[in-house]
PDB file of C-alpha atoms in Angstrom:
ATOM      1  CA  MET J  19     163.843 274.884 201.466  1.00  0.00           C
ATOM      2  CA  LEU J  20     163.393 273.916 197.842  1.00  0.00           C
ATOM      3  CA  ILE J  21     162.558 276.966 195.731  1.00  0.00           C
ATOM      4  CA  HIS J  22     162.103 277.750 192.062  1.00  0.00           C
ATOM      5  CA  LYS J  23     164.957 279.146 190.025  1.00  0.00           C
ATOM      6  CA  ILE J  24     162.805 280.631 187.293  1.00  0.00           C
ATOM      7  CA  LEU J  25     164.311 280.813 183.807  1.00  0.00           C
ATOM      8  CA  THR J  26     162.857 282.187 180.607  1.00  0.00           C
ATOM      9  CA  THR J  27     162.215 279.728 177.804  1.00  0.00           C
ATOM     10  CA  ARG J  28     165.250 281.086 175.959  1.00  0.00           C
ATOM     11  CA  GLU J  29     167.483 280.671 179.040  1.00  0.00           C
ATOM     12  CA  PHE J  30     166.306 277.081 179.566  1.00  0.00           C
ATOM     13  CA  LEU J  31     166.935 276.008 175.962  1.00  0.00           C
ATOM     14  CA  ASN J  32     170.145 274.566 174.572  1.00  0.00           C
ATOM     15  CA  PRO J  33     171.882 277.653 173.065  1.00  0.00           C
ATOM     16  CA  LEU J  34     172.243 275.956 169.669  1.00  0.00           C
ATOM     17  CA  LEU J  35     168.574 274.952 169.654  1.00  0.00           C
ATOM     18  CA  SER J  36     167.651 278.481 170.656  1.00  0.00           C
ATOM     19  CA  LYS J  37     169.378 279.768 167.501  1.00  0.00           C
ATOM     20  CA  SER J  38     167.925 277.143 165.162  1.00  0.00           C
ATOM     21  CA  THR J  39     165.414 278.108 162.477  1.00  0.00           C
ATOM     22  CA  ILE J  40     161.735 277.165 162.527  1.00  0.00           C
ATOM     23  CA  LYS J  41     159.749 276.005 159.533  1.00  0.00           C
ATOM     24  CA  LYS J  42     157.257 278.795 158.839  1.00  0.00           C
ATOM     25  CA  SER J  43     154.240 276.535 158.319  1.00  0.00           C
ATOM     26  CA  ASP J  44     154.923 274.620 161.552  1.00  0.00           C
ATOM     27  CA  PHE J  45     155.275 277.829 163.529  1.00  0.00           C
ATOM     28  CA  GLN J  46     152.079 279.272 162.078  1.00  0.00           C
ATOM     29  CA  ALA J  47     150.173 276.118 163.020  1.00  0.00           C
ATOM     30  CA  PHE J  48     151.586 276.374 166.549  1.00  0.00           C
ATOM     31  CA  VAL J  49     150.469 280.003 166.891  1.00  0.00           C
ATOM     32  CA  GLU J  50     146.961 279.123 165.677  1.00  0.00           C
ATOM     33  CA  ASN J  51     146.731 276.211 168.116  1.00  0.00           C
ATOM     34  CA  LEU J  52     147.988 278.446 170.909  1.00  0.00           C
ATOM     35  CA  GLU J  53     145.314 281.048 170.183  1.00  0.00           C
ATOM     36  CA  LYS J  54     142.684 278.313 170.352  1.00  0.00           C
ATOM     37  CA  LEU J  55     144.060 277.124 173.686  1.00  0.00           C
ATOM     38  CA  LYS J  56     143.833 280.663 175.073  1.00  0.00           C
ATOM     39  CA  LYS J  57     140.099 280.684 174.354  1.00  0.00           C
ATOM     40  CA  THR J  58     139.409 277.693 176.612  1.00  0.00           C
ATOM     41  CA  ASN J  59     136.448 278.393 178.894  1.00  0.00           C
ATOM     42  CA  GLN J  60     137.796 278.864 182.429  1.00  0.00           C
ATOM     43  CA  ASN J  61     134.521 277.589 183.864  1.00  0.00           C
ATOM     44  CA  GLU J  62     134.847 274.191 182.199  1.00  0.00           C
ATOM     45  CA  SER J  63     135.833 271.124 184.202  1.00  0.00           C
ATOM     46  CA  GLU J  64     139.425 270.061 184.766  1.00  0.00           C
ATOM     47  CA  GLU J  65     138.878 267.126 182.398  1.00  0.00           C
ATOM     48  CA  HIS J  66     137.787 269.510 179.647  1.00  0.00           C
ATOM     49  CA  GLN J  67     140.807 271.748 180.200  1.00  0.00           C
ATOM     50  CA  LYS J  68     143.102 268.690 180.263  1.00  0.00           C
ATOM     51  CA  THR J  69     141.711 267.641 176.886  1.00  0.00           C
ATOM     52  CA  GLU J  70     142.397 271.101 175.453  1.00  0.00           C
ATOM     53  CA  ILE J  71     146.028 270.836 176.572  1.00  0.00           C
ATOM     54  CA  ARG J  72     146.383 267.379 175.030  1.00  0.00           C
ATOM     55  CA  ASP J  73     144.893 268.552 171.744  1.00  0.00           C
ATOM     56  CA  PHE J  74     147.157 271.603 171.671  1.00  0.00           C
ATOM     57  CA  LEU J  75     150.271 269.457 172.031  1.00  0.00           C
ATOM     58  CA  LYS J  76     149.085 266.743 169.640  1.00  0.00           C
ATOM     59  CA  ASN J  77     148.004 269.191 166.952  1.00  0.00           C
ATOM     60  CA  SER J  78     151.184 271.252 167.251  1.00  0.00           C
ATOM     61  CA  TYR J  79     153.738 268.418 167.448  1.00  0.00           C
ATOM     62  CA  ASP J  80     151.929 265.124 166.748  1.00  0.00           C
ATOM     63  CA  TYR J  81     152.913 263.742 170.136  1.00  0.00           C
ATOM     64  CA  ASN J  82     151.827 260.313 171.333  1.00  0.00           C
ATOM     65  CA  ILE J  83     149.953 261.430 174.459  1.00  0.00           C
ATOM     66  CA  ASN J  84     147.972 259.252 176.797  1.00  0.00           C
ATOM     67  CA  THR J  85     147.330 258.655 180.465  1.00  0.00           C
ATOM     68  CA  LYS J  86     149.213 256.192 182.639  1.00  0.00           C
ATOM     69  CA  ALA J  87     147.860 255.171 186.030  1.00  0.00           C
ATOM     70  CA  ASN J  88     147.143 258.477 187.830  1.00  0.00           C
ATOM     71  CA  ILE J  89     149.372 260.657 185.657  1.00  0.00           C
ATOM     72  CA  ASP J  90     147.209 263.283 183.933  1.00  0.00           C
ATOM     73  CA  TRP J  91     149.118 263.051 180.646  1.00  0.00           C
ATOM     74  CA  SER J  92     152.285 261.354 179.506  1.00  0.00           C
ATOM     75  CA  ILE J  93     154.148 261.832 176.259  1.00  0.00           C
ATOM     76  CA  PHE J  94     155.241 258.370 175.170  1.00  0.00           C
ATOM     77  CA  LYS J  95     158.217 257.348 173.096  1.00  0.00           C
ATOM     78  CA  ASP J  96     159.466 253.812 172.509  1.00  0.00           C
ATOM     79  CA  GLY J  97     156.586 252.528 174.606  1.00  0.00           C
ATOM     80  CA  LYS J  98     157.518 254.454 177.757  1.00  0.00           C
ATOM     81  CA  PRO J  99     156.374 257.742 179.292  1.00  0.00           C
ATOM     82  CA  GLN J 100     159.185 260.228 178.767  1.00  0.00           C
ATOM     83  CA  ILE J 101     157.301 263.379 179.733  1.00  0.00           C
ATOM     84  CA  ILE J 102     155.095 263.633 182.828  1.00  0.00           C
ATOM     85  CA  ILE J 103     152.400 266.319 182.667  1.00  0.00           C
ATOM     86  CA  GLU J 104     150.500 267.315 185.800  1.00  0.00           C
ATOM     87  CA  VAL J 105     147.433 269.474 185.097  1.00  0.00           C
ATOM     88  CA  LYS J 106     145.405 271.666 187.415  1.00  0.00           C
ATOM     89  CA  ARG J 107     142.208 273.528 186.611  1.00  0.00           C
ATOM     90  CA  ILE J 108     142.766 277.224 185.871  1.00  0.00           C
ATOM     91  CA  ASP J 109     140.980 278.380 189.025  1.00  0.00           C
ATOM     92  CA  ASN J 110     142.580 275.769 191.317  1.00  0.00           C
ATOM     93  CA  LYS J 111     144.913 278.242 192.981  1.00  0.00           C
ATOM     94  CA  SER J 112     145.371 276.239 196.179  1.00  0.00           C
ATOM     95  CA  GLU J 113     147.040 273.235 194.462  1.00  0.00           C
ATOM     96  CA  MET J 114     148.916 274.937 191.609  1.00  0.00           C
ATOM     97  CA  VAL J 115     152.565 275.924 191.914  1.00  0.00           C
ATOM     98  CA  THR J 116     153.531 279.552 191.380  1.00  0.00           C
ATOM     99  CA  GLN J 117     156.803 281.256 190.591  1.00  0.00           C
ATOM    100  CA  SER J 118     157.324 282.012 194.284  1.00  0.00           C
ATOM    101  CA  ASP J 119     155.737 278.912 195.834  1.00  0.00           C
ATOM    102  CA  ILE J 120     156.742 275.383 194.822  1.00  0.00           C
ATOM    103  CA  SER J 121     155.303 273.732 197.943  1.00  0.00           C
ATOM    104  CA  LYS J 122     151.938 272.836 196.399  1.00  0.00           C
ATOM    105  CA  LYS J 123     150.079 269.591 195.758  1.00  0.00           C
ATOM    106  CA  ALA J 124     150.753 269.757 192.004  1.00  0.00           C
ATOM    107  CA  PHE J 125     154.482 269.586 192.664  1.00  0.00           C
ATOM    108  CA  PHE J 126     154.200 266.754 195.187  1.00  0.00           C
ATOM    109  CA  GLU J 127     152.090 264.805 192.693  1.00  0.00           C
ATOM    110  CA  SER J 128     154.730 265.244 190.012  1.00  0.00           C
ATOM    111  CA  ILE J 129     157.374 263.926 192.444  1.00  0.00           C
ATOM    112  CA  LEU J 130     155.225 260.877 193.182  1.00  0.00           C
ATOM    113  CA  TYR J 131     154.701 260.049 189.500  1.00  0.00           C
ATOM    114  CA  PHE J 132     158.413 260.481 188.805  1.00  0.00           C
ATOM    115  CA  MET J 133     159.351 258.180 191.671  1.00  0.00           C
ATOM    116  CA  GLN J 134     156.805 255.578 190.593  1.00  0.00           C
ATOM    117  CA  GLU J 135     158.206 255.561 187.071  1.00  0.00           C
ATOM    118  CA  ARG J 136     161.748 255.185 188.393  1.00  0.00           C
ATOM    119  CA  LYS J 137     160.648 252.344 190.676  1.00  0.00           C
ATOM    120  CA  GLU J 138     159.284 250.579 187.571  1.00  0.00           C
ATOM    121  CA  GLY J 139     162.699 250.926 185.942  1.00  0.00           C
ATOM    122  CA  ASN J 140     161.878 253.804 183.600  1.00  0.00           C
ATOM    123  CA  ASP J 141     165.188 255.616 183.134  1.00  0.00           C
ATOM    124  CA  THR J 142     164.162 257.437 179.941  1.00  0.00           C
ATOM    125  CA  LEU J 143     162.262 260.330 181.551  1.00  0.00           C
ATOM    126  CA  LYS J 144     163.185 263.679 180.018  1.00  0.00           C
ATOM    127  CA  HIS J 145     161.006 266.457 181.461  1.00  0.00           C
ATOM    128  CA  ILE J 146     158.212 267.120 183.933  1.00  0.00           C
ATOM    129  CA  ILE J 147     155.552 269.723 183.173  1.00  0.00           C
ATOM    130  CA  ILE J 148     153.100 271.313 185.597  1.00  0.00           C
ATOM    131  CA  THR J 149     150.437 273.516 184.039  1.00  0.00           C
ATOM    132  CA  ASN J 150     147.011 274.970 184.670  1.00  0.00           C
ATOM    133  CA  LEU J 151     146.661 275.617 180.911  1.00  0.00           C
ATOM    134  CA  GLU J 152     147.745 279.255 181.326  1.00  0.00           C
ATOM    135  CA  SER J 153     150.940 278.985 183.399  1.00  0.00           C
ATOM    136  CA  TRP J 154     153.547 276.398 182.362  1.00  0.00           C
ATOM    137  CA  PHE J 155     156.432 275.140 184.524  1.00  0.00           C
ATOM    138  CA  ILE J 156     158.946 272.808 182.844  1.00  0.00           C
ATOM    139  CA  TYR J 157     161.581 270.866 184.795  1.00  0.00           C
ATOM    140  CA  ASP J 158     164.469 268.722 183.606  1.00  0.00           C
ATOM    141  CA  ALA J 159     164.056 265.108 184.784  1.00  0.00           C
ATOM    142  CA  ARG J 160     167.775 265.009 185.586  1.00  0.00           C
ATOM    143  CA  ASP J 161     167.160 267.519 188.370  1.00  0.00           C
ATOM    144  CA  PHE J 162     164.351 265.338 189.787  1.00  0.00           C
ATOM    145  CA  GLU J 163     166.692 262.351 189.548  1.00  0.00           C
ATOM    146  CA  LYS J 164     169.373 264.096 191.597  1.00  0.00           C
ATOM    147  CA  LEU J 165     167.052 265.664 194.153  1.00  0.00           C
ATOM    148  CA  PHE J 166     164.691 262.761 194.783  1.00  0.00           C
ATOM    149  CA  TRP J 167     165.605 259.347 193.342  1.00  0.00           C
ATOM    150  CA  GLN J 168     169.297 259.602 194.225  1.00  0.00           C
ATOM    151  CA  ASN J 169     168.602 260.941 197.717  1.00  0.00           C
ATOM    152  CA  LYS J 170     168.926 257.797 199.857  1.00  0.00           C
ATOM    153  CA  GLY J 171     166.768 259.070 202.699  1.00  0.00           C
ATOM    154  CA  PHE J 172     163.904 260.259 200.514  1.00  0.00           C
ATOM    155  CA  LYS J 173     164.065 257.152 198.325  1.00  0.00           C
ATOM    156  CA  LYS J 174     163.904 254.916 201.408  1.00  0.00           C
ATOM    157  CA  GLN J 175     160.823 256.741 202.690  1.00  0.00           C
ATOM    158  CA  PHE J 176     159.151 256.470 199.291  1.00  0.00           C
ATOM    159  CA  LEU J 177     159.886 252.746 198.923  1.00  0.00           C
ATOM    160  CA  GLU J 178     158.603 252.009 202.430  1.00  0.00           C
ATOM    161  CA  TRP J 179     155.416 253.969 201.711  1.00  0.00           C
ATOM    162  CA  SER J 180     154.861 252.493 198.230  1.00  0.00           C
ATOM    163  CA  GLY J 181     155.588 248.996 199.582  1.00  0.00           C
ATOM    164  CA  LYS J 182     152.871 249.537 202.198  1.00  0.00           C
ATOM    165  CA  GLU J 183     155.378 249.005 204.998  1.00  0.00           C
ATOM    166  CA  ILE J 184     153.754 251.811 206.997  1.00  0.00           C
ATOM    167  CA  LEU J 185     150.198 252.058 208.278  1.00  0.00           C
ATOM    168  CA  ASP J 186     149.060 254.894 206.013  1.00  0.00           C
ATOM    169  CA  PHE J 187     149.801 254.282 202.346  1.00  0.00           C
ATOM    170  CA  LYS J 188     147.309 256.774 200.894  1.00  0.00           C
ATOM    171  CA  THR J 189     148.669 259.360 198.455  1.00  0.00           C
ATOM    172  CA  GLU J 190     147.733 262.235 200.756  1.00  0.00           C
ATOM    173  CA  TYR J 191     150.110 260.788 203.340  1.00  0.00           C
ATOM    174  CA  PHE J 192     152.951 260.810 200.810  1.00  0.00           C
ATOM    175  CA  TYR J 193     152.241 264.439 199.899  1.00  0.00           C
ATOM    176  CA  ARG J 194     151.779 265.648 203.479  1.00  0.00           C
ATOM    177  CA  GLU J 195     154.220 263.541 205.509  1.00  0.00           C
ATOM    178  CA  ILE J 196     157.004 262.679 203.049  1.00  0.00           C
ATOM    179  CA  ALA J 197     157.259 265.021 200.042  1.00  0.00           C
ATOM    180  CA  LYS J 198     156.236 268.297 201.703  1.00  0.00           C
ATOM    181  CA  PRO J 199     158.568 268.044 204.750  1.00  0.00           C
ATOM    182  CA  PHE J 200     161.444 266.871 202.562  1.00  0.00           C
ATOM    183  CA  CYS J 201     161.110 269.847 200.191  1.00  0.00           C
ATOM    184  CA  GLU J 202     160.630 272.353 202.998  1.00  0.00           C
ATOM    185  CA  ASN J 203     163.657 271.109 204.960  1.00  0.00           C
ATOM    186  CA  LEU J 204     166.108 270.812 202.061  1.00  0.00           C
ATOM    187  CA  LYS J 205     169.352 272.706 202.616  1.00  0.00           C
ATOM    188  CA  ASN J 206     172.745 272.861 200.958  1.00  0.00           C
ATOM    189  CA  ASP J 207     176.153 273.555 202.454  1.00  0.00           C
ATOM    190  CA  LEU J 208     176.206 277.285 201.798  1.00  0.00           C
ATOM    191  CA  ILE J 209     172.675 278.671 202.092  1.00  0.00           C
ATOM    192  CA  ASN J 210     169.356 277.417 203.374  1.00  0.00           C
ATOM    193  CA  ASP J 211     167.566 277.421 200.019  1.00  0.00           C
ATOM    194  CA  VAL J 212     168.041 274.828 197.268  1.00  0.00           C
ATOM    195  CA  ASP J 213     167.236 276.001 193.739  1.00  0.00           C
ATOM    196  CA  LEU J 214     165.304 273.885 191.243  1.00  0.00           C
ATOM    197  CA  ARG J 215     165.715 275.137 187.672  1.00  0.00           C
ATOM    198  CA  CYS J 216     162.446 275.698 185.911  1.00  0.00           C
ATOM    199  CA  ALA J 217     161.379 277.194 182.598  1.00  0.00           C
ATOM    200  CA  TYR J 218     158.271 279.322 183.028  1.00  0.00           C
ATOM    201  CA  PHE J 219     155.868 281.056 180.684  1.00  0.00           C
ATOM    202  CA  ASP J 220     152.266 282.249 180.767  1.00  0.00           C
ATOM    203  CA  ILE J 221     150.337 281.953 177.507  1.00  0.00           C
ATOM    204  CA  THR J 222     148.014 284.831 178.468  1.00  0.00           C
ATOM    205  CA  GLU J 223     150.852 287.365 178.595  1.00  0.00           C
ATOM    206  CA  PRO J 224     151.648 289.293 175.395  1.00  0.00           C
ATOM    207  CA  LYS J 225     154.493 287.704 173.449  1.00  0.00           C
ATOM    208  CA  THR J 226     156.798 288.993 170.747  1.00  0.00           C
ATOM    209  CA  PRO J 227     157.392 286.711 167.731  1.00  0.00           C
ATOM    210  CA  ALA J 228     160.808 285.844 169.229  1.00  0.00           C
ATOM    211  CA  GLN J 229     159.208 284.842 172.538  1.00  0.00           C
ATOM    212  CA  GLN J 230     156.600 282.768 170.708  1.00  0.00           C
ATOM    213  CA  GLY J 231     159.429 281.105 168.823  1.00  0.00           C
ATOM    214  CA  ALA J 232     161.114 280.176 172.105  1.00  0.00           C
ATOM    215  CA  MET J 233     157.823 278.752 173.390  1.00  0.00           C
ATOM    216  CA  TYR J 234     157.502 276.702 170.201  1.00  0.00           C
ATOM    217  CA  LYS J 235     161.012 275.327 170.647  1.00  0.00           C
ATOM    218  CA  ILE J 236     160.709 274.503 174.340  1.00  0.00           C
ATOM    219  CA  LEU J 237     157.598 272.375 173.715  1.00  0.00           C
ATOM    220  CA  HIS J 238     159.050 270.776 170.578  1.00  0.00           C
ATOM    221  CA  PRO J 239     160.374 267.163 170.651  1.00  0.00           C
ATOM    222  CA  ASP J 240     163.854 268.549 169.984  1.00  0.00           C
ATOM    223  CA  HIS J 241     163.742 269.943 173.511  1.00  0.00           C
ATOM    224  CA  LEU J 242     161.102 268.012 175.469  1.00  0.00           C
ATOM    225  CA  LEU J 243     162.261 264.599 174.227  1.00  0.00           C
ATOM    226  CA  LYS J 244     165.872 265.780 173.863  1.00  0.00           C
ATOM    227  CA  GLU J 245     165.988 264.812 170.202  1.00  0.00           C
ATOM    228  CA  PHE J 246     168.058 267.841 169.182  1.00  0.00           C
ATOM    229  CA  ASN J 247     171.522 266.909 167.976  1.00  0.00           C
TER     230      ASN J 247
END
């Protein structure tokens, strides 16, 4: 079974980036934007909460964020989506991944969008984010590449489904009959579980300045777009 290997933001970062300094004014703006995000009304619609997330990222880092097809948000660079962001409403517990449960619709959706981008020839993907505004899960696209796109069996199933070579080509079929069984039956040679590295943080939990700094860095283009040299 595919399971989360949860890492802190500091553990997930490049060690040199983790030690790099932050411009004080940029960090202060990030903290202010984060506090505003925390105040989002939980009773608002998913579209409203999605907009708050977009504004937080744009105002903190000046990202080029837009939708593409069914992807909630993409961060674009050089005309291509390089970050896939899947958003769930705060109270949508049934579809949102958790630290202990990856087998949720939000994860299967992120797999689908990754595979669709790869099918279109996009080989510049850097990270995948799943968030419900409060909890954030960040995955390296290289891990998705290895687990899904480079798996011949899974790729074949996806291409047959996306090419409408089977009777049911609705997205729910992909989630239920292709992605979910694949993830739940994954095994490696030594143990039954297969780990997927994931940076996790919750913006509602108290944070020290150092932890806030790590959050700032993990969402920064140096990390998300892998621009750090």
